[in-house]
Short mmCIF file of C-alpha atoms (C1' of nucleotides) in Angstrom, two decimals:
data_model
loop_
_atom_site.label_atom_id
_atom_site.label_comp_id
_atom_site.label_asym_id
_atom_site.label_seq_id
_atom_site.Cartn_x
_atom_site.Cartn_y
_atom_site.Cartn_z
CA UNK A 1 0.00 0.00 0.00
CA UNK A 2 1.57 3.31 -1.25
CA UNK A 3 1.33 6.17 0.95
CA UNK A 4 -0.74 8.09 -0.94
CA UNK A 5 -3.13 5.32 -0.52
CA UNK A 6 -2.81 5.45 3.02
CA UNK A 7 -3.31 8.86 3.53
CA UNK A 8 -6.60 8.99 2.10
CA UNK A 9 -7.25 6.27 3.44
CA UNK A 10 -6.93 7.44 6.80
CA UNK A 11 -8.41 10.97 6.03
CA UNK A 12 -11.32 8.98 5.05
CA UNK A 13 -11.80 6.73 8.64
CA UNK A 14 -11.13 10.22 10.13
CA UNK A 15 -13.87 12.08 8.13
CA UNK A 16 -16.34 8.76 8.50
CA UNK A 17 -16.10 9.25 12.52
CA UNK A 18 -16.55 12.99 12.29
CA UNK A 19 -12.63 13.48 13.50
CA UNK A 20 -10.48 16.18 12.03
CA UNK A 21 -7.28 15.91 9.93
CA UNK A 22 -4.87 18.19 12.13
CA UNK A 23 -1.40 18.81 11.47
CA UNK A 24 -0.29 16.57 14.44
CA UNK A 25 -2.45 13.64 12.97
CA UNK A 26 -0.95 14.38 9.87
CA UNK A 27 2.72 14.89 11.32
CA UNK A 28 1.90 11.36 13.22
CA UNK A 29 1.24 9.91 10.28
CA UNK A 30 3.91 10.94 8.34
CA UNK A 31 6.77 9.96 10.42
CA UNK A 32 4.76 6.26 11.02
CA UNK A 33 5.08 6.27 6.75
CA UNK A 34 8.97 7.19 7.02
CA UNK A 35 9.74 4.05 8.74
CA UNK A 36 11.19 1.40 7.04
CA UNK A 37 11.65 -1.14 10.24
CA UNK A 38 9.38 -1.87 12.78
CA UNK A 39 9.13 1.03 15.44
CA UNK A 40 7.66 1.73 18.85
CA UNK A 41 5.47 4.93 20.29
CA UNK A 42 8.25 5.79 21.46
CA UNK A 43 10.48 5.89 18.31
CA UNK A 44 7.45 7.37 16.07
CA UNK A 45 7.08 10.60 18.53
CA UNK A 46 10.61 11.32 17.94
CA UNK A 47 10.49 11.11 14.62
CA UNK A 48 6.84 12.90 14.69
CA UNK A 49 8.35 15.85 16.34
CA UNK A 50 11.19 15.95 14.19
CA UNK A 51 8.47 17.05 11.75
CA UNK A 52 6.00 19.04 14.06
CA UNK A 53 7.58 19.38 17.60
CA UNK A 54 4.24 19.83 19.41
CA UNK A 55 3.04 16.78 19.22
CA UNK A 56 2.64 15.05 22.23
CA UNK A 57 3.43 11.55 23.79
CA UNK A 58 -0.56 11.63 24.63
CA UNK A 59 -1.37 12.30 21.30
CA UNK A 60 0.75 9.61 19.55
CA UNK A 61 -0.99 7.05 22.01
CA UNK A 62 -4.40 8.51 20.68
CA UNK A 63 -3.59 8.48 17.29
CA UNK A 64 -2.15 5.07 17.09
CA UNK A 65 -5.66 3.29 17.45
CA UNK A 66 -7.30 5.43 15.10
CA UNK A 67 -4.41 4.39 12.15
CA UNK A 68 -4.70 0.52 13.30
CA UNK A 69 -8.61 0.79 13.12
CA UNK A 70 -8.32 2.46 9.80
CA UNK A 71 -5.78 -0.27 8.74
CA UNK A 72 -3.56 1.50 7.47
CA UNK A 73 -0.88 0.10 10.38
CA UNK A 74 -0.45 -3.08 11.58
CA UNK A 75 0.18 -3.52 15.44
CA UNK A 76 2.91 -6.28 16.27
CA UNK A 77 2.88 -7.33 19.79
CA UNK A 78 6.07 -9.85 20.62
CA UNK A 79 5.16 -9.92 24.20
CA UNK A 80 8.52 -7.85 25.23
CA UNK A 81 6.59 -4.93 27.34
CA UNK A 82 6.18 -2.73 23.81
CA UNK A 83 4.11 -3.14 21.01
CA UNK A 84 5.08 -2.45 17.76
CA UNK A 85 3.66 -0.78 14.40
CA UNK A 86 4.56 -0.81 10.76
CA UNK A 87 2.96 0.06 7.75
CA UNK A 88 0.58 -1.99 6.86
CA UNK A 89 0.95 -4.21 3.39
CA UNK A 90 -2.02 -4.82 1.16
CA UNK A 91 -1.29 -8.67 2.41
CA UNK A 92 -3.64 -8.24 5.09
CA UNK A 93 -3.14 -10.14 8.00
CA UNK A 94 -1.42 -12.76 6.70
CA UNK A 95 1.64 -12.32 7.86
CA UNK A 96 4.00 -14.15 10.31
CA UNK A 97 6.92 -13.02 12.31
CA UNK A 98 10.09 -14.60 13.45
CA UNK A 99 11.90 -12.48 16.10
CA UNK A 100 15.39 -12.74 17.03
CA UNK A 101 15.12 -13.50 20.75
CA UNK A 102 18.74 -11.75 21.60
CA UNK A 103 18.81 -8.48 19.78
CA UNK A 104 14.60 -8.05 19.53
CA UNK A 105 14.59 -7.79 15.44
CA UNK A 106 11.37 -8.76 13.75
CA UNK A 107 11.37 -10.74 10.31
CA UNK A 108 8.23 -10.69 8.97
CA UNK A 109 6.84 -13.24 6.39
CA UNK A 110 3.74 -14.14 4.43
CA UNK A 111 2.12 -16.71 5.73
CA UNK A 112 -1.82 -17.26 3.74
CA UNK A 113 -2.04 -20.60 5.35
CA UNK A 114 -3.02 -19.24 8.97
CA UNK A 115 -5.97 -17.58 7.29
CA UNK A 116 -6.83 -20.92 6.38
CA UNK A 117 -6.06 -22.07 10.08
CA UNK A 118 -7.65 -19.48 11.68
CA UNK A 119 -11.13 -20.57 10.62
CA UNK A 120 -10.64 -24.00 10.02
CA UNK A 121 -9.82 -24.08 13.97
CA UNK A 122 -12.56 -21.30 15.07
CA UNK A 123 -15.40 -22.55 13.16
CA UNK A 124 -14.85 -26.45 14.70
CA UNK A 125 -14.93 -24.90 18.17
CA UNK A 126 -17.89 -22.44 16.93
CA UNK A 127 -16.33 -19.38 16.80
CA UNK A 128 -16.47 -16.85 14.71
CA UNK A 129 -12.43 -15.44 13.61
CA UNK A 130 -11.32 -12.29 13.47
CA UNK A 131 -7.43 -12.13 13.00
CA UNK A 132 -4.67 -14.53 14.05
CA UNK A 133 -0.95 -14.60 14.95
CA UNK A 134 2.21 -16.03 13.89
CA UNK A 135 5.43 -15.59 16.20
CA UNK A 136 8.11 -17.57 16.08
CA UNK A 137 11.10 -17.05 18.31
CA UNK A 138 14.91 -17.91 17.01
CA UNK A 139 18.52 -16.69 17.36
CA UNK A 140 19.95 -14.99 14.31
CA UNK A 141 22.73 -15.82 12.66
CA UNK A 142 24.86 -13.76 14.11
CA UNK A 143 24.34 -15.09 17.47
CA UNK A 144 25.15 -19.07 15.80
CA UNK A 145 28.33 -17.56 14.51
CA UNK A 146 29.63 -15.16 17.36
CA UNK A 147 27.26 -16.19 20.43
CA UNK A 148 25.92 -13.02 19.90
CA UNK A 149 24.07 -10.63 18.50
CA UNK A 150 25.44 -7.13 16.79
CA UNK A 151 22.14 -5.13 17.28
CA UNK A 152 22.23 -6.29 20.77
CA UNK A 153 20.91 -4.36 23.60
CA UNK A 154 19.25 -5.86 25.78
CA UNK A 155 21.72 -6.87 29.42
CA UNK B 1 2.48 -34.55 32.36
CA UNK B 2 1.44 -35.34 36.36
CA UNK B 3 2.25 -33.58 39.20
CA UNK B 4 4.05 -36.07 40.85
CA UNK B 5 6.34 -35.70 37.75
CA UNK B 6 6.49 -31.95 37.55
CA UNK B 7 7.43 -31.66 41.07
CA UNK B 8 10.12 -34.11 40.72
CA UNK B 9 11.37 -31.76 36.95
CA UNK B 10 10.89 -28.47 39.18
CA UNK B 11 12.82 -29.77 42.31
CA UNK B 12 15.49 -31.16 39.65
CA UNK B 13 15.61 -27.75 37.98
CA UNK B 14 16.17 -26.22 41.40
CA UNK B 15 18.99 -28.18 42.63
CA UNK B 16 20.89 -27.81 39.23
CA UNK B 17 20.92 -24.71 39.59
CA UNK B 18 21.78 -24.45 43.51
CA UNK B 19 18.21 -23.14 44.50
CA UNK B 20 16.43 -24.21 47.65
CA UNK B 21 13.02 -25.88 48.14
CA UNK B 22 11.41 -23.63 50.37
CA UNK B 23 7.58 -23.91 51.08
CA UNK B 24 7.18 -21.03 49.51
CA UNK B 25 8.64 -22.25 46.38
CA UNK B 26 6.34 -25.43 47.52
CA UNK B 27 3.41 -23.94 47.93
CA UNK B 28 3.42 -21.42 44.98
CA UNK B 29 3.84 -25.34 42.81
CA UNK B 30 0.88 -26.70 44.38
CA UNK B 31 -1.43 -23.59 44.37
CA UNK B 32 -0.16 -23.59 40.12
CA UNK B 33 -1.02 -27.33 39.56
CA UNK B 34 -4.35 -27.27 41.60
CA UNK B 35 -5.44 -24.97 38.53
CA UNK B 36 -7.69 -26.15 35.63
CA UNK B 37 -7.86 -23.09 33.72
CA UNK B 38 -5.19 -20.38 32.78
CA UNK B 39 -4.51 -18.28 35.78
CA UNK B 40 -2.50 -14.77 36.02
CA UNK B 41 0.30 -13.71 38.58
CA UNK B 42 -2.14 -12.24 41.08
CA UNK B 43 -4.58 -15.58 40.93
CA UNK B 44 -1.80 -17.58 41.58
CA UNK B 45 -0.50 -15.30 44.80
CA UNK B 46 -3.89 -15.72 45.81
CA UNK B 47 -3.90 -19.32 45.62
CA UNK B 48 -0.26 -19.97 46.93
CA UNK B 49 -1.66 -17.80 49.77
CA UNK B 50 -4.43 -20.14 50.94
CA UNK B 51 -2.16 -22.63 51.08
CA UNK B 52 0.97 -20.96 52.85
CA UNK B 53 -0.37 -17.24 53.91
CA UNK B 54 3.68 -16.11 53.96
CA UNK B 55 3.83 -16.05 50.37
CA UNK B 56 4.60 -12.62 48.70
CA UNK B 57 3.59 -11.18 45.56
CA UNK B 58 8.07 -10.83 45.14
CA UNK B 59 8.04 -14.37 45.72
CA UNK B 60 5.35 -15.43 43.22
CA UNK B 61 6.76 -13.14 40.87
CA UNK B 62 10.53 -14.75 41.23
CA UNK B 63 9.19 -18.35 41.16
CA UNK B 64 7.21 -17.66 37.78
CA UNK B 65 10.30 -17.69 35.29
CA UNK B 66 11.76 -20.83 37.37
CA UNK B 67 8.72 -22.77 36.27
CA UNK B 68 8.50 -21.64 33.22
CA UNK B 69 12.16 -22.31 32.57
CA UNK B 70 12.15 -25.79 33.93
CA UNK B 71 9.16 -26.31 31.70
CA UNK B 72 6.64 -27.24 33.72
CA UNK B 73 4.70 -24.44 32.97
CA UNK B 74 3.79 -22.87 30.01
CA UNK B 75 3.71 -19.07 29.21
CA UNK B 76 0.78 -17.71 27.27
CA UNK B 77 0.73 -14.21 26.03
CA UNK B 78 -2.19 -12.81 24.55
CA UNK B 79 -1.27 -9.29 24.48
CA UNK B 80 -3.66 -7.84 26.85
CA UNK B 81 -1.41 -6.63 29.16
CA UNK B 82 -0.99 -9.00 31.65
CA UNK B 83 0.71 -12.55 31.14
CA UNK B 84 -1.39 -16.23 31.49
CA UNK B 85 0.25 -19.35 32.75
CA UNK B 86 -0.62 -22.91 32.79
CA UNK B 87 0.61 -26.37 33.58
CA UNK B 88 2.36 -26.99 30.63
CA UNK B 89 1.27 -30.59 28.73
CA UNK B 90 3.43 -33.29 27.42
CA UNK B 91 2.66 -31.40 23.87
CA UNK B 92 5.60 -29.56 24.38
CA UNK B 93 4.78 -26.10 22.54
CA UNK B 94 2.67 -27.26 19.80
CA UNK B 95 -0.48 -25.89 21.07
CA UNK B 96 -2.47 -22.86 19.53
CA UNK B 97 -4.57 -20.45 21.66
CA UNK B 98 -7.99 -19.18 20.25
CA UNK B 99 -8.84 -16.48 22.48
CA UNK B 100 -12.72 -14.72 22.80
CA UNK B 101 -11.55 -11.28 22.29
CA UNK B 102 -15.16 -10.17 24.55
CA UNK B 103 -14.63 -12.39 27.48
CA UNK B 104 -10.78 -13.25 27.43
CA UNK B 105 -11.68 -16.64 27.78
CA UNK B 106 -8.63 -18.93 26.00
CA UNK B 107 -9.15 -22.14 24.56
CA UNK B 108 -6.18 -23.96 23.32
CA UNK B 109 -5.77 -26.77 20.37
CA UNK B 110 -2.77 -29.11 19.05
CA UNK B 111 -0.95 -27.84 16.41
CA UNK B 112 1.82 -30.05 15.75
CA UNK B 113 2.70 -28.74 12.15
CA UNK B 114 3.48 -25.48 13.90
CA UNK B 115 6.48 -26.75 15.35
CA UNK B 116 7.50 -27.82 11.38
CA UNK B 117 6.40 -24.47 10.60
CA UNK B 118 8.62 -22.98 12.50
CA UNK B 119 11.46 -24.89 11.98
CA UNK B 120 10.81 -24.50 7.96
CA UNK B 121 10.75 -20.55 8.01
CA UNK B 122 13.64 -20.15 10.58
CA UNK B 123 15.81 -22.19 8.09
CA UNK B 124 15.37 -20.58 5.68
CA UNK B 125 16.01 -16.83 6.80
CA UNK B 126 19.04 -18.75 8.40
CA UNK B 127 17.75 -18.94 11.64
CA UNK B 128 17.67 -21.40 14.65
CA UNK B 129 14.03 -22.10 15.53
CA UNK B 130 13.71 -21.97 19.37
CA UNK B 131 9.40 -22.02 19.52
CA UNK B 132 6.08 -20.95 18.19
CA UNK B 133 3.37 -19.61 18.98
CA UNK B 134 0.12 -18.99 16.98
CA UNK B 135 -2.79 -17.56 18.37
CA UNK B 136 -6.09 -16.81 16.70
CA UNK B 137 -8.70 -14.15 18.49
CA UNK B 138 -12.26 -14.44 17.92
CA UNK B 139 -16.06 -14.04 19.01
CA UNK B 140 -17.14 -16.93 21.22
CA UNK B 141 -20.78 -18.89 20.67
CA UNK B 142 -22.61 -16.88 23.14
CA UNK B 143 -21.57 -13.61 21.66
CA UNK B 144 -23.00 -14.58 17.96
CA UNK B 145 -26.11 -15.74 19.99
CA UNK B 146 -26.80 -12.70 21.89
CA UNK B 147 -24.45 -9.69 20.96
CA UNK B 148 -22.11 -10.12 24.14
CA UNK B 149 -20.24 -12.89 25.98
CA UNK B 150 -21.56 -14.31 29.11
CA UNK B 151 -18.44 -14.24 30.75
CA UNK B 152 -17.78 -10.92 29.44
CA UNK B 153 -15.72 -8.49 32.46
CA UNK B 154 -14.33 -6.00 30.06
CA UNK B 155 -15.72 -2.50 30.11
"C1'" DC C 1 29.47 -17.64 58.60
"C1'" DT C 2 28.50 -17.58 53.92
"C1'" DG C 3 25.06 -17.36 50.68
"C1'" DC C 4 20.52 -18.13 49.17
"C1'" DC C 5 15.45 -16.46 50.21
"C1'" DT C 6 12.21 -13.68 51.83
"C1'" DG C 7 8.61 -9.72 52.45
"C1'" DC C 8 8.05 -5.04 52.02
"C1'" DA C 9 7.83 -1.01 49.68
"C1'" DA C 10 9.58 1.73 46.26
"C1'" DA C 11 10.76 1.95 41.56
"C1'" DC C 12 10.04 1.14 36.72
"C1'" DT C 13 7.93 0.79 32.02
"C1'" DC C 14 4.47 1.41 29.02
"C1'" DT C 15 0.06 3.26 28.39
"C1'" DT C 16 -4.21 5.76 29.61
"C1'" DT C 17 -6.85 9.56 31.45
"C1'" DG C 18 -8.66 14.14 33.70
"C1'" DC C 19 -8.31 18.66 33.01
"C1'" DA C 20 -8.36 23.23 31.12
"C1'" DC C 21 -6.98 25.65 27.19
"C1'" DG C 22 -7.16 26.13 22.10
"C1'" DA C 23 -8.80 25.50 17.47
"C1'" DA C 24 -12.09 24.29 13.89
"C1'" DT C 25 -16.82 24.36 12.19
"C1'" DA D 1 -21.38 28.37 20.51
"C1'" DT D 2 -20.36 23.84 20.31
"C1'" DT D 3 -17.60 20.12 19.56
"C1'" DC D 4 -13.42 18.11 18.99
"C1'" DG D 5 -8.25 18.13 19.82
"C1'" DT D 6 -4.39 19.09 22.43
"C1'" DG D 7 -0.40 19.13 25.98
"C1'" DC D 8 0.63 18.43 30.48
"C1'" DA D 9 0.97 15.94 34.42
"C1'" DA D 10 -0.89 12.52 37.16
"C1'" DA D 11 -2.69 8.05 37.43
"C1'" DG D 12 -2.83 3.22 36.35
"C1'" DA D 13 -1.59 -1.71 35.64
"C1'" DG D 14 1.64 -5.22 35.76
"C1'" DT D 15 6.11 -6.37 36.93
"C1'" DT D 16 10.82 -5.82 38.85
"C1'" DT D 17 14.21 -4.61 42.28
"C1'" DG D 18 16.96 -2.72 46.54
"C1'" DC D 19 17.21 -3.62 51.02
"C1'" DA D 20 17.59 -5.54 55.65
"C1'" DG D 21 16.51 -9.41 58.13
"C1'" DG D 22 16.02 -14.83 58.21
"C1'" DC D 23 17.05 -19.25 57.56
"C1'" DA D 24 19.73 -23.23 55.70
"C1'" DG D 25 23.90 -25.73 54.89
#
DNA sequence: CTGCCTGCAAACTCTTTGCACGAAT
DNA sequence: ATTCGTGCAAAGAGTTTGCAGGCAG
């Protein structure tokens, strides 16, 4: 999905829910489009006042929701504390991640077959699906070489 | 996998590492295996607490990642902010979660090609697999019935 | 007497919310 | 005017940690 797309896309859910398109939605929603990796709230209200330096920490945590409802981001939640957010591909939510469990980095991969899953399993317990998950957890191969990971961080 | 056997895996866990078998550590086990369903942190302080009233919320807290690392119980994330746990089967980690997304409720199902999953997509970004998880969220029975889940707490 | 364990309370992290001011319709 | 949006700071939830005392080997 280009960002063009997006945009409208998003001014549209905005307009539909009688919200307004302000220049901190706007700047929020730029700086989530600049990303090429995965980032936090954190990480998009740095870059998001990079490009209008009143936004606030408040109002990235209020605008988040409204671009995840509007799909235009994706919410990726490896159960480390954080959530994370990226753009959001036209694959839907097909999409499976494999995260390095030393340094934290997300690989993301299609994955059609858990939409398959995902209501094969839900419908034989009578339920009705809405989205499912993928995560699987691995060292990188830098760790299998060195015993350790170059984006490292964590202790 | 039984009790009797679980104790014996946790008290082995604890004396390879040098760690004491306190009645705390005892009693935070028992209150853990007398469980049917998933439980959080403060159920299970609750629980250890009826059975030895010294336990601490510190202590519960601190005696979580031993279980979990001597697998004999299993972590389940489901990204609502607080953490599930439950005795973990001899299934090893090929189970799925379908979670109600009304009334949190979490039912879980056998996967086993996740594990080949997982191994098959590590692979081949050059990664070693260490464990899956897949996790689909949907509406439950009663809430298709009658607009809203019986068991339903949330706001 | 050395070192693991403990409860308590404070600290921490991420996220949400109440409030009063400000801006758009 | 009325409604929505905002920043700020405080609150909130779940979890972790520093500390001083206790207990075990």
């Amino acid at each position: 999905m280009s960002v063009v797309i997006a945009r409208e896309k998003f001014q549209a859910y905005l307009a539909q829910k009688g919200l307004r398109v302000t220049n901190q939605r706007l700047a929020i929603f730029d700086a989530a489009f600049a990303q090429k990796e995965h980032f936090t709230a954190e990480q998009l209200l740095d870059r998001a006042r990079a490009i209008d330096d009143s936004v606030s920490r408040a109002t990235v945590y209020r605008t988040l929701p409204l671009m995840t409802e509007s799909h235009i981001l994706r919410e990726v939640d490896i159960g480390s504390g954080e959530k994370f957010y990226m753009p959001a591909g036209t694959g839907g939510t097909q999409v499976a991640q494999v995260v390095c469990v030393d340094c934290d980095k997300i690989y993301e991969i299609s994955a059609p077959f858990m939409e398959w899953y995902g209501s094969t399993v839900s419908l034989k317990l009578g339920l009705k699906p809405i989205s499912q998950r993928l995560q699987v957890s691995a060292h990188c191969i830098a760790f299998r070489q060195t015993g350790r990971c170059p984006n490292r961080t964590k202790k």
